[in-house]
Amino acid sequence: MPTSLLIDQLSASPAVNDAQLHTWASGRRVFVSSLIRDMPNERAAVRDAIESVGAIPILFEDIGAQDITAEEAYLSGVRSSEIYVGLFGSRYGVRMPDGYSATHAEFLEAERQGLRLCLFVSSQDSSQMDGSQRDLIQGAQNLYTTSSWSDSDDLGRRVRRRLTELAADELSPWVRVGPTILRAQEITNDGNAIGITAAVRSNAVHSELVGMRDGRAGSIAFASLTDARAVRFEGLSTRTTTTVIHEEQLQLRGDRSSSSTMRASMNGISADEVARRALEDGLFGTSTLGDASWGTRPTDPLEPIRTMGLDDSVLRPVARLLITEHLLGAASAATVDSFALGPSHQGVRRLRISWTPRQPYVNQPRPEPLTIDGRISGL
């Protein structure tokens, strides 16, 4: 991986119109979690906000009679959703048999399932808050950015705005092409030929793309959130309509001459576990490789961006892209299931990543997901 990257930071927040928002939201299930009796107005406002973008709100009071326990019902609602909206007030709620309140259990399940999280904390006086609720909120804020609300109307507006931001993130995914990282408006991929449409705002990124085209670059890296491989640059056409936007059409093709990645167990430790420890040690500065360290070194996919001082709106998706590139490109993962990079506290962030290793043989069970969870500095 090159030691330097060019990132189109000006394309961090693309606009999403109502038609695009509704197309993205159509059929998406959004689970709403809070104490029901404490927040009837807030839950109604959130329901309206979710429906206004075309998504499906999932609230416990809407779940009909079922022959399962209430705990199983609300956790099933979380598992069937893609987005979690958590509303945290002053009360923790009644503890269930597992020791958690329903709201806390729903939040933990949303984390485990890798849902996109939208967390809102009441702006009321924290001195009136239950101790357990304070612990829950502080734990969430150590990992995620939360938003407050003043009244139900304000909450509804904030939820709609957050859903619009999520739509923009997914409708314009980040990609890597050689030493450049940019937002794509569209990606086509037939397993060999890759087409990318992008509105590039960085002149440096545009110039680098032109240089790869005109210089007939050899094998270069390509990565998205679902694919990572070596490719060859086949073409670039640019339509410039303003002095700040370059509408790019890129054509790439898989480089079949690139060598495949070999992975092996070491000293009785599986190749998947060796890869997990190497990533953990590289990101967090730990020393978990131990006897598996022979021939394997810690791996830090985020090294190229550690000193860039990126804004959070750029840092999170780019960090996710680089780690996904490493896991997919090194054949360590079939899918990257969840990624959470917390806010900076005195230069330290909490990072949690879960992925499912590749299935080595079709007659073997699907591997269990692997996770690393620790604190990272320098971002």
CSV table of C-alpha atoms in Angstrom, one decimal:
chain,number,residue,atom,x,y,z
A,1,MET,CA,0.0,0.0,0.0
A,2,PRO,CA,1.4,3.4,-0.9
A,3,THR,CA,2.5,5.6,2.1
A,4,SER,CA,0.5,8.5,0.8
A,5,LEU,CA,-3.1,8.9,-0.4
A,6,LEU,CA,-5.0,11.7,-2.2
A,7,ILE,CA,-8.5,12.0,-0.8
A,8,ASP,CA,-11.3,14.0,-2.4
A,9,GLN,CA,-12.3,15.5,0.9
A,10,LEU,CA,-14.5,18.2,-0.6
A,11,SER,CA,-16.9,15.4,-1.8
A,12,ALA,CA,-17.7,14.4,1.8
A,13,SER,CA,-21.3,15.6,1.9
A,14,PRO,CA,-23.1,15.2,-1.4
A,15,ALA,CA,-26.7,16.5,-1.6
A,16,VAL,CA,-29.6,14.0,-1.8
A,17,ASN,CA,-32.8,15.0,-3.3
A,18,ASP,CA,-36.2,13.7,-2.1
A,19,ALA,CA,-36.5,11.2,-5.0
A,20,GLN,CA,-33.1,9.7,-4.1
A,21,LEU,CA,-33.9,9.7,-0.4
A,22,HIS,CA,-37.2,7.8,-1.0
A,23,THR,CA,-35.6,5.4,-3.4
A,24,TRP,CA,-32.9,4.6,-0.7
A,25,ALA,CA,-35.4,4.4,2.1
A,26,SER,CA,-38.1,2.3,0.4
A,27,GLY,CA,-38.5,-1.0,2.2
A,28,ARG,CA,-35.8,-0.2,4.9
A,29,ARG,CA,-36.9,-1.1,8.4
A,30,VAL,CA,-35.9,1.4,11.1
A,31,PHE,CA,-36.2,0.2,14.7
A,32,VAL,CA,-37.2,2.8,17.3
A,33,SER,CA,-36.0,2.0,20.9
A,34,SER,CA,-37.1,3.9,24.0
A,35,LEU,CA,-39.2,3.6,27.1
A,36,ILE,CA,-42.7,3.5,25.6
A,37,ARG,CA,-44.7,5.2,28.4
A,38,ASP,CA,-42.1,7.9,29.0
A,39,MET,CA,-41.9,9.1,25.4
A,40,PRO,CA,-45.2,8.9,23.5
A,41,ASN,CA,-44.8,12.2,21.7
A,42,GLU,CA,-41.2,11.6,20.8
A,43,ARG,CA,-42.0,8.1,19.4
A,44,ALA,CA,-44.8,9.6,17.4
A,45,ALA,CA,-42.5,12.3,16.0
A,46,VAL,CA,-39.9,9.7,15.1
A,47,ARG,CA,-42.5,7.5,13.4
A,48,ASP,CA,-43.6,10.4,11.3
A,49,ALA,CA,-40.0,11.3,10.4
A,50,ILE,CA,-39.2,7.7,9.3
A,51,GLU,CA,-42.4,7.5,7.2
A,52,SER,CA,-41.8,10.9,5.7
A,53,VAL,CA,-38.6,9.5,3.9
A,54,GLY,CA,-40.4,6.3,2.8
A,55,ALA,CA,-38.9,3.9,5.3
A,56,ILE,CA,-40.8,1.5,7.6
A,57,PRO,CA,-40.8,2.3,11.4
A,58,ILE,CA,-40.6,-0.7,13.7
A,59,LEU,CA,-42.0,0.1,17.1
A,60,PHE,CA,-42.8,-2.5,19.8
A,61,GLU,CA,-46.3,-1.3,20.3
A,62,ASP,CA,-47.0,-2.2,16.6
A,63,ILE,CA,-45.9,-5.8,17.0
A,64,GLY,CA,-49.0,-8.0,17.1
A,65,ALA,CA,-49.8,-11.0,19.3
A,66,GLN,CA,-47.1,-13.7,19.0
A,67,ASP,CA,-46.4,-17.0,20.7
A,68,ILE,CA,-43.0,-15.8,21.9
A,69,THR,CA,-41.8,-13.8,24.8
A,70,ALA,CA,-41.8,-10.0,24.7
A,71,GLU,CA,-38.0,-10.1,25.0
A,72,GLU,CA,-37.8,-12.4,21.9
A,73,ALA,CA,-40.2,-10.2,20.0
A,74,TYR,CA,-38.4,-6.9,20.4
A,75,LEU,CA,-35.0,-8.5,19.7
A,76,SER,CA,-36.4,-10.0,16.6
A,77,GLY,CA,-37.6,-6.6,15.6
A,78,VAL,CA,-34.0,-5.3,15.9
A,79,ARG,CA,-32.6,-8.2,13.9
A,80,SER,CA,-35.1,-7.6,11.1
A,81,SER,CA,-34.1,-3.9,10.8
A,82,GLU,CA,-31.2,-2.1,9.1
A,83,ILE,CA,-31.2,1.1,11.2
A,84,TYR,CA,-31.6,1.6,14.9
A,85,VAL,CA,-32.9,4.8,16.5
A,86,GLY,CA,-32.3,4.9,20.2
A,87,LEU,CA,-34.0,7.5,22.4
A,88,PHE,CA,-32.4,7.8,25.8
A,89,GLY,CA,-34.2,9.7,28.6
A,90,SER,CA,-33.7,9.9,32.4
A,91,ARG,CA,-35.0,6.4,33.3
A,92,TYR,CA,-33.2,3.1,32.7
A,93,GLY,CA,-36.4,1.0,32.8
A,94,VAL,CA,-37.3,-2.4,34.3
A,95,ARG,CA,-34.6,-5.0,34.1
A,96,MET,CA,-35.5,-8.1,32.1
A,97,PRO,CA,-34.4,-11.7,33.1
A,98,ASP,CA,-31.0,-11.1,31.3
A,99,GLY,CA,-30.3,-8.2,33.7
A,100,TYR,CA,-30.7,-5.5,31.1
A,101,SER,CA,-33.6,-3.1,30.5
A,102,ALA,CA,-35.4,-3.6,27.2
A,103,THR,CA,-33.9,-0.5,25.7
A,104,HIS,CA,-30.4,-1.5,26.8
A,105,ALA,CA,-30.8,-5.0,25.3
A,106,GLU,CA,-32.1,-3.6,22.0
A,107,PHE,CA,-29.1,-1.3,21.8
A,108,LEU,CA,-26.7,-4.2,22.4
A,109,GLU,CA,-28.4,-6.3,19.8
A,110,ALA,CA,-28.2,-3.5,17.3
A,111,GLU,CA,-24.5,-3.3,17.9
A,112,ARG,CA,-24.1,-7.1,17.5
A,113,GLN,CA,-26.1,-7.1,14.3
A,114,GLY,CA,-24.1,-4.2,12.8
A,115,LEU,CA,-27.1,-1.8,12.3
A,116,ARG,CA,-26.5,1.8,11.5
A,117,LEU,CA,-27.0,3.6,14.8
A,118,CYS,CA,-28.8,6.9,15.4
A,119,LEU,CA,-28.5,7.8,19.1
A,120,PHE,CA,-30.4,10.7,20.7
A,121,VAL,CA,-30.1,11.8,24.3
A,122,SER,CA,-32.6,14.0,26.1
A,123,SER,CA,-31.3,17.5,26.9
A,124,GLN,CA,-33.0,17.4,30.3
A,125,ASP,CA,-31.0,17.9,33.5
A,126,SER,CA,-28.7,14.9,33.9
A,127,SER,CA,-28.9,15.2,37.7
A,128,GLN,CA,-32.3,13.6,37.5
A,129,MET,CA,-31.0,10.6,35.6
A,130,ASP,CA,-30.9,7.0,36.9
A,131,GLY,CA,-27.4,5.8,37.6
A,132,SER,CA,-27.8,2.8,35.3
A,133,GLN,CA,-29.1,5.1,32.5
A,134,ARG,CA,-26.2,7.4,33.0
A,135,ASP,CA,-23.8,4.5,32.6
A,136,LEU,CA,-25.6,3.3,29.5
A,137,ILE,CA,-25.4,6.7,27.9
A,138,GLN,CA,-21.8,7.4,28.8
A,139,GLY,CA,-20.8,3.9,27.5
A,140,ALA,CA,-22.5,4.7,24.2
A,141,GLN,CA,-20.9,8.1,24.0
A,142,ASN,CA,-17.5,6.6,24.4
A,143,LEU,CA,-18.0,4.8,21.1
A,144,TYR,CA,-20.6,6.8,19.2
A,145,THR,CA,-21.6,10.4,18.6
A,146,THR,CA,-25.0,11.2,20.0
A,147,SER,CA,-27.4,14.1,19.4
A,148,SER,CA,-29.7,15.8,21.9
A,149,TRP,CA,-33.2,17.1,21.3
A,150,SER,CA,-35.3,19.8,22.9
A,151,ASP,CA,-38.8,18.8,22.0
A,152,SER,CA,-40.6,16.2,19.9
A,153,ASP,CA,-40.7,18.4,16.8
A,154,ASP,CA,-36.9,19.0,17.1
A,155,LEU,CA,-36.3,15.3,17.5
A,156,GLY,CA,-38.3,14.5,14.4
A,157,ARG,CA,-36.3,17.0,12.3
A,158,ARG,CA,-33.0,15.5,13.7
A,159,VAL,CA,-34.1,12.0,12.9
A,160,ARG,CA,-35.0,12.9,9.3
A,161,ARG,CA,-31.7,14.7,8.9
A,162,ARG,CA,-29.8,11.7,10.1
A,163,LEU,CA,-31.6,9.4,7.8
A,164,THR,CA,-30.7,11.8,4.9
A,165,GLU,CA,-27.1,11.6,5.9
A,166,LEU,CA,-27.1,7.8,5.9
A,167,ALA,CA,-28.7,7.9,2.5
A,168,ALA,CA,-26.0,10.2,1.2
A,169,ASP,CA,-23.3,7.8,2.6
A,170,GLU,CA,-24.7,4.8,0.9
A,171,LEU,CA,-25.8,6.4,-2.3
A,172,SER,CA,-22.3,7.8,-2.9
A,173,PRO,CA,-19.9,5.1,-1.7
A,174,TRP,CA,-16.2,5.8,-1.2
A,175,VAL,CA,-13.8,3.9,-3.5
A,176,ARG,CA,-10.0,3.6,-3.9
A,177,VAL,CA,-8.4,3.8,-7.3
A,178,GLY,CA,-4.6,3.6,-7.0
A,179,PRO,CA,-3.4,6.3,-4.6
A,180,THR,CA,-6.7,8.2,-4.8
A,181,ILE,CA,-9.8,7.9,-2.7
A,182,LEU,CA,-13.1,9.4,-3.9
A,183,ARG,CA,-16.8,9.2,-3.7
A,184,ALA,CA,-18.5,7.2,-6.4
A,185,GLN,CA,-22.0,8.1,-7.7
A,186,GLU,CA,-22.3,4.7,-9.3
A,187,ILE,CA,-20.2,1.5,-9.5
A,188,THR,CA,-20.7,-1.3,-12.0
A,189,ASN,CA,-18.8,-4.5,-11.5
A,190,ASP,CA,-19.2,-7.8,-13.4
A,191,GLY,CA,-16.4,-9.5,-11.6
A,192,ASN,CA,-13.8,-8.4,-14.1
A,193,ALA,CA,-14.7,-5.0,-15.7
A,194,ILE,CA,-15.4,-2.1,-13.2
A,195,GLY,CA,-17.0,1.2,-14.1
A,196,ILE,CA,-17.0,4.2,-11.8
A,197,THR,CA,-19.0,7.4,-12.1
A,198,ALA,CA,-17.8,10.2,-9.8
A,199,ALA,CA,-18.1,14.0,-9.4
A,200,VAL,CA,-14.5,14.8,-8.3
A,201,ARG,CA,-14.0,18.2,-6.6
A,202,SER,CA,-10.3,17.9,-5.8
A,203,ASN,CA,-8.0,19.1,-8.6
A,204,ALA,CA,-5.2,17.0,-7.1
A,205,VAL,CA,-7.3,13.8,-7.3
A,206,HIS,CA,-8.5,14.7,-10.8
A,207,SER,CA,-4.9,15.3,-11.9
A,208,GLU,CA,-3.8,11.9,-10.5
A,209,LEU,CA,-6.5,10.1,-12.3
A,210,VAL,CA,-5.5,11.8,-15.6
A,211,GLY,CA,-1.9,10.8,-14.9
A,212,MET,CA,-2.8,7.2,-14.4
A,213,ARG,CA,-4.7,7.3,-17.7
A,214,ASP,CA,-2.0,9.0,-19.7
A,215,GLY,CA,0.8,7.2,-18.1
A,216,ARG,CA,-0.7,3.8,-18.7
A,217,ALA,CA,-0.4,2.8,-15.1
A,218,GLY,CA,0.4,-0.8,-14.5
A,219,SER,CA,-1.3,-2.8,-11.8
A,220,ILE,CA,-3.0,-0.6,-9.2
A,221,ALA,CA,-5.2,-1.1,-6.2
A,222,PHE,CA,-9.0,-0.9,-6.3
A,223,ALA,CA,-11.3,-1.2,-3.3
A,224,SER,CA,-14.9,-0.6,-2.4
A,225,LEU,CA,-16.9,-1.9,0.6
A,226,THR,CA,-17.6,-5.2,-1.2
A,227,ASP,CA,-14.5,-5.8,-3.3
A,228,ALA,CA,-10.7,-5.3,-3.2
A,229,ARG,CA,-8.3,-6.4,-5.9
A,230,ALA,CA,-5.5,-5.4,-8.3
A,231,VAL,CA,-6.8,-3.8,-11.5
A,232,ARG,CA,-5.5,-2.1,-14.6
A,233,PHE,CA,-6.6,1.4,-15.6
A,234,GLU,CA,-8.3,1.1,-19.0
A,235,GLY,CA,-9.9,4.5,-19.5
A,236,LEU,CA,-11.0,7.9,-18.1
A,237,SER,CA,-13.3,10.5,-19.7
A,238,THR,CA,-13.9,13.8,-18.0
A,239,ARG,CA,-16.8,16.3,-18.4
A,240,THR,CA,-16.0,19.6,-16.7
A,241,THR,CA,-19.1,21.8,-16.3
A,242,THR,CA,-17.8,24.1,-13.6
A,243,THR,CA,-14.4,25.2,-12.3
A,244,VAL,CA,-14.8,23.0,-9.2
A,245,ILE,CA,-16.4,19.7,-10.4
A,246,HIS,CA,-15.0,17.1,-12.7
A,247,GLU,CA,-17.5,14.5,-13.8
A,248,GLU,CA,-15.4,11.4,-14.2
A,249,GLN,CA,-16.1,8.1,-16.0
A,250,LEU,CA,-13.5,5.5,-15.1
A,251,GLN,CA,-13.0,2.1,-16.6
A,252,LEU,CA,-10.9,-0.5,-14.8
A,253,ARG,CA,-10.3,-4.2,-15.4
A,254,GLY,CA,-9.2,-6.9,-13.0
A,255,ASP,CA,-5.5,-7.8,-13.2
A,256,ARG,CA,-5.4,-11.5,-13.6
A,257,SER,CA,-1.6,-11.5,-13.5
A,258,SER,CA,-1.6,-10.4,-9.8
A,259,SER,CA,-0.6,-13.2,-7.4
A,260,SER,CA,-3.1,-14.7,-5.0
A,261,THR,CA,-2.7,-14.4,-1.3
A,262,MET,CA,-1.4,-17.5,0.6
A,263,ARG,CA,-2.5,-18.0,4.2
A,264,ALA,CA,-1.5,-20.7,6.6
A,265,SER,CA,-1.8,-21.6,10.2
A,266,MET,CA,1.2,-21.2,12.6
A,267,ASN,CA,2.1,-23.2,15.6
A,268,GLY,CA,-1.5,-24.6,15.9
A,269,ILE,CA,-3.1,-21.1,15.5
A,270,SER,CA,-5.5,-20.9,12.6
A,271,ALA,CA,-4.7,-18.5,9.7
A,272,ASP,CA,-7.9,-16.6,10.5
A,273,GLU,CA,-6.7,-16.0,14.1
A,274,VAL,CA,-3.2,-15.1,13.0
A,275,ALA,CA,-4.7,-12.4,10.7
A,276,ARG,CA,-7.0,-11.2,13.5
A,277,ARG,CA,-4.1,-10.8,15.9
A,278,ALA,CA,-1.9,-9.1,13.3
A,279,LEU,CA,-4.6,-6.5,12.6
A,280,GLU,CA,-5.3,-6.0,16.3
A,281,ASP,CA,-1.6,-5.5,17.1
A,282,GLY,CA,-1.1,-3.1,14.1
A,283,LEU,CA,-4.1,-0.9,15.0
A,284,PHE,CA,-3.9,-0.9,18.8
A,285,GLY,CA,-0.2,-1.4,19.4
A,286,THR,CA,-0.8,-4.6,21.4
A,287,SER,CA,1.3,-7.8,21.3
A,288,THR,CA,-1.2,-10.7,20.8
A,289,LEU,CA,0.6,-12.5,18.0
A,290,GLY,CA,2.9,-14.3,20.4
A,291,ASP,CA,4.0,-17.7,19.0
A,292,ALA,CA,2.2,-16.9,15.8
A,293,SER,CA,4.5,-13.9,15.1
A,294,TRP,CA,7.0,-15.9,13.0
A,295,GLY,CA,6.8,-14.7,9.5
A,296,THR,CA,3.8,-12.4,10.4
A,297,ARG,CA,4.0,-8.7,11.3
A,298,PRO,CA,1.4,-6.4,12.8
A,299,THR,CA,-0.7,-4.7,10.1
A,300,ASP,CA,-2.0,-1.1,10.2
A,301,PRO,CA,-4.2,-0.3,7.2
A,302,LEU,CA,-4.8,3.2,8.7
A,303,GLU,CA,-1.1,4.2,8.7
A,304,PRO,CA,-1.5,6.4,5.5
A,305,ILE,CA,-4.2,8.6,7.1
A,306,ARG,CA,-3.0,8.8,10.7
A,307,THR,CA,-1.4,12.2,10.3
A,308,MET,CA,-3.8,13.7,7.8
A,309,GLY,CA,-6.1,15.3,10.4
A,310,LEU,CA,-9.2,14.3,8.5
A,311,ASP,CA,-12.7,15.6,9.5
A,312,ASP,CA,-14.8,12.9,11.1
A,313,SER,CA,-17.3,13.0,8.1
A,314,VAL,CA,-14.3,11.8,5.9
A,315,LEU,CA,-12.3,9.9,8.5
A,316,ARG,CA,-14.9,7.3,9.3
A,317,PRO,CA,-15.8,6.1,5.7
A,318,VAL,CA,-12.2,6.3,4.6
A,319,ALA,CA,-11.0,4.3,7.6
A,320,ARG,CA,-13.7,1.7,6.9
A,321,LEU,CA,-12.7,1.5,3.3
A,322,LEU,CA,-9.0,1.0,4.1
A,323,ILE,CA,-9.7,-1.7,6.7
A,324,THR,CA,-12.2,-3.4,4.3
A,325,GLU,CA,-9.6,-3.3,1.6
A,326,HIS,CA,-7.1,-5.0,3.8
A,327,LEU,CA,-9.4,-7.8,5.0
A,328,LEU,CA,-10.9,-8.5,1.6
A,329,GLY,CA,-7.6,-8.1,-0.3
A,330,ALA,CA,-5.7,-10.4,2.1
A,331,ALA,CA,-8.4,-13.0,1.8
A,332,SER,CA,-9.0,-12.7,5.5
A,333,ALA,CA,-12.7,-11.9,5.2
A,334,ALA,CA,-15.7,-12.8,3.0
A,335,THR,CA,-17.6,-9.8,4.4
A,336,VAL,CA,-16.9,-7.0,6.8
A,337,ASP,CA,-20.0,-7.0,8.9
A,338,SER,CA,-19.7,-4.0,11.2
A,339,PHE,CA,-17.4,-1.0,11.7
A,340,ALA,CA,-17.6,1.6,14.5
A,341,LEU,CA,-15.1,4.3,15.1
A,342,GLY,CA,-15.9,6.4,18.1
A,343,PRO,CA,-15.3,10.1,18.8
A,344,SER,CA,-11.8,11.3,19.8
A,345,HIS,CA,-11.2,11.7,23.6
A,346,GLN,CA,-7.8,13.3,24.2
A,347,GLY,CA,-6.5,11.9,20.9
A,348,VAL,CA,-7.8,8.3,21.5
A,349,ARG,CA,-10.8,6.7,19.8
A,350,ARG,CA,-12.5,3.3,20.3
A,351,LEU,CA,-12.5,1.1,17.2
A,352,ARG,CA,-14.6,-2.0,16.8
A,353,ILE,CA,-14.6,-4.2,13.7
A,354,SER,CA,-16.4,-7.5,13.0
A,355,TRP,CA,-15.9,-9.7,9.9
A,356,THR,CA,-16.8,-13.1,8.7
A,357,PRO,CA,-13.8,-15.2,7.4
A,358,ARG,CA,-13.9,-16.9,4.1
A,359,GLN,CA,-15.3,-20.4,4.0
A,360,PRO,CA,-12.3,-22.6,3.0
A,361,TYR,CA,-14.4,-25.5,1.7
A,362,VAL,CA,-18.0,-25.7,0.7
A,363,ASN,CA,-18.5,-28.8,2.9
A,364,GLN,CA,-17.4,-27.0,6.0
A,365,PRO,CA,-19.6,-24.8,8.3
A,366,ARG,CA,-19.7,-21.1,7.7
A,367,PRO,CA,-16.9,-19.6,10.0
A,368,GLU,CA,-17.9,-17.7,13.0
A,369,PRO,CA,-17.4,-13.9,12.9
A,370,LEU,CA,-14.2,-12.4,14.3
A,371,THR,CA,-14.0,-9.1,16.2
A,372,ILE,CA,-11.3,-6.7,17.3
A,373,ASP,CA,-12.2,-4.0,19.8
A,374,GLY,CA,-9.7,-1.5,21.2
A,375,ARG,CA,-8.4,2.0,21.4
A,376,ILE,CA,-6.6,3.7,18.6
A,377,SER,CA,-4.6,6.9,18.6
A,378,GLY,CA,-3.3,9.1,15.9
A,379,LEU,CA,-6.5,9.6,14.0
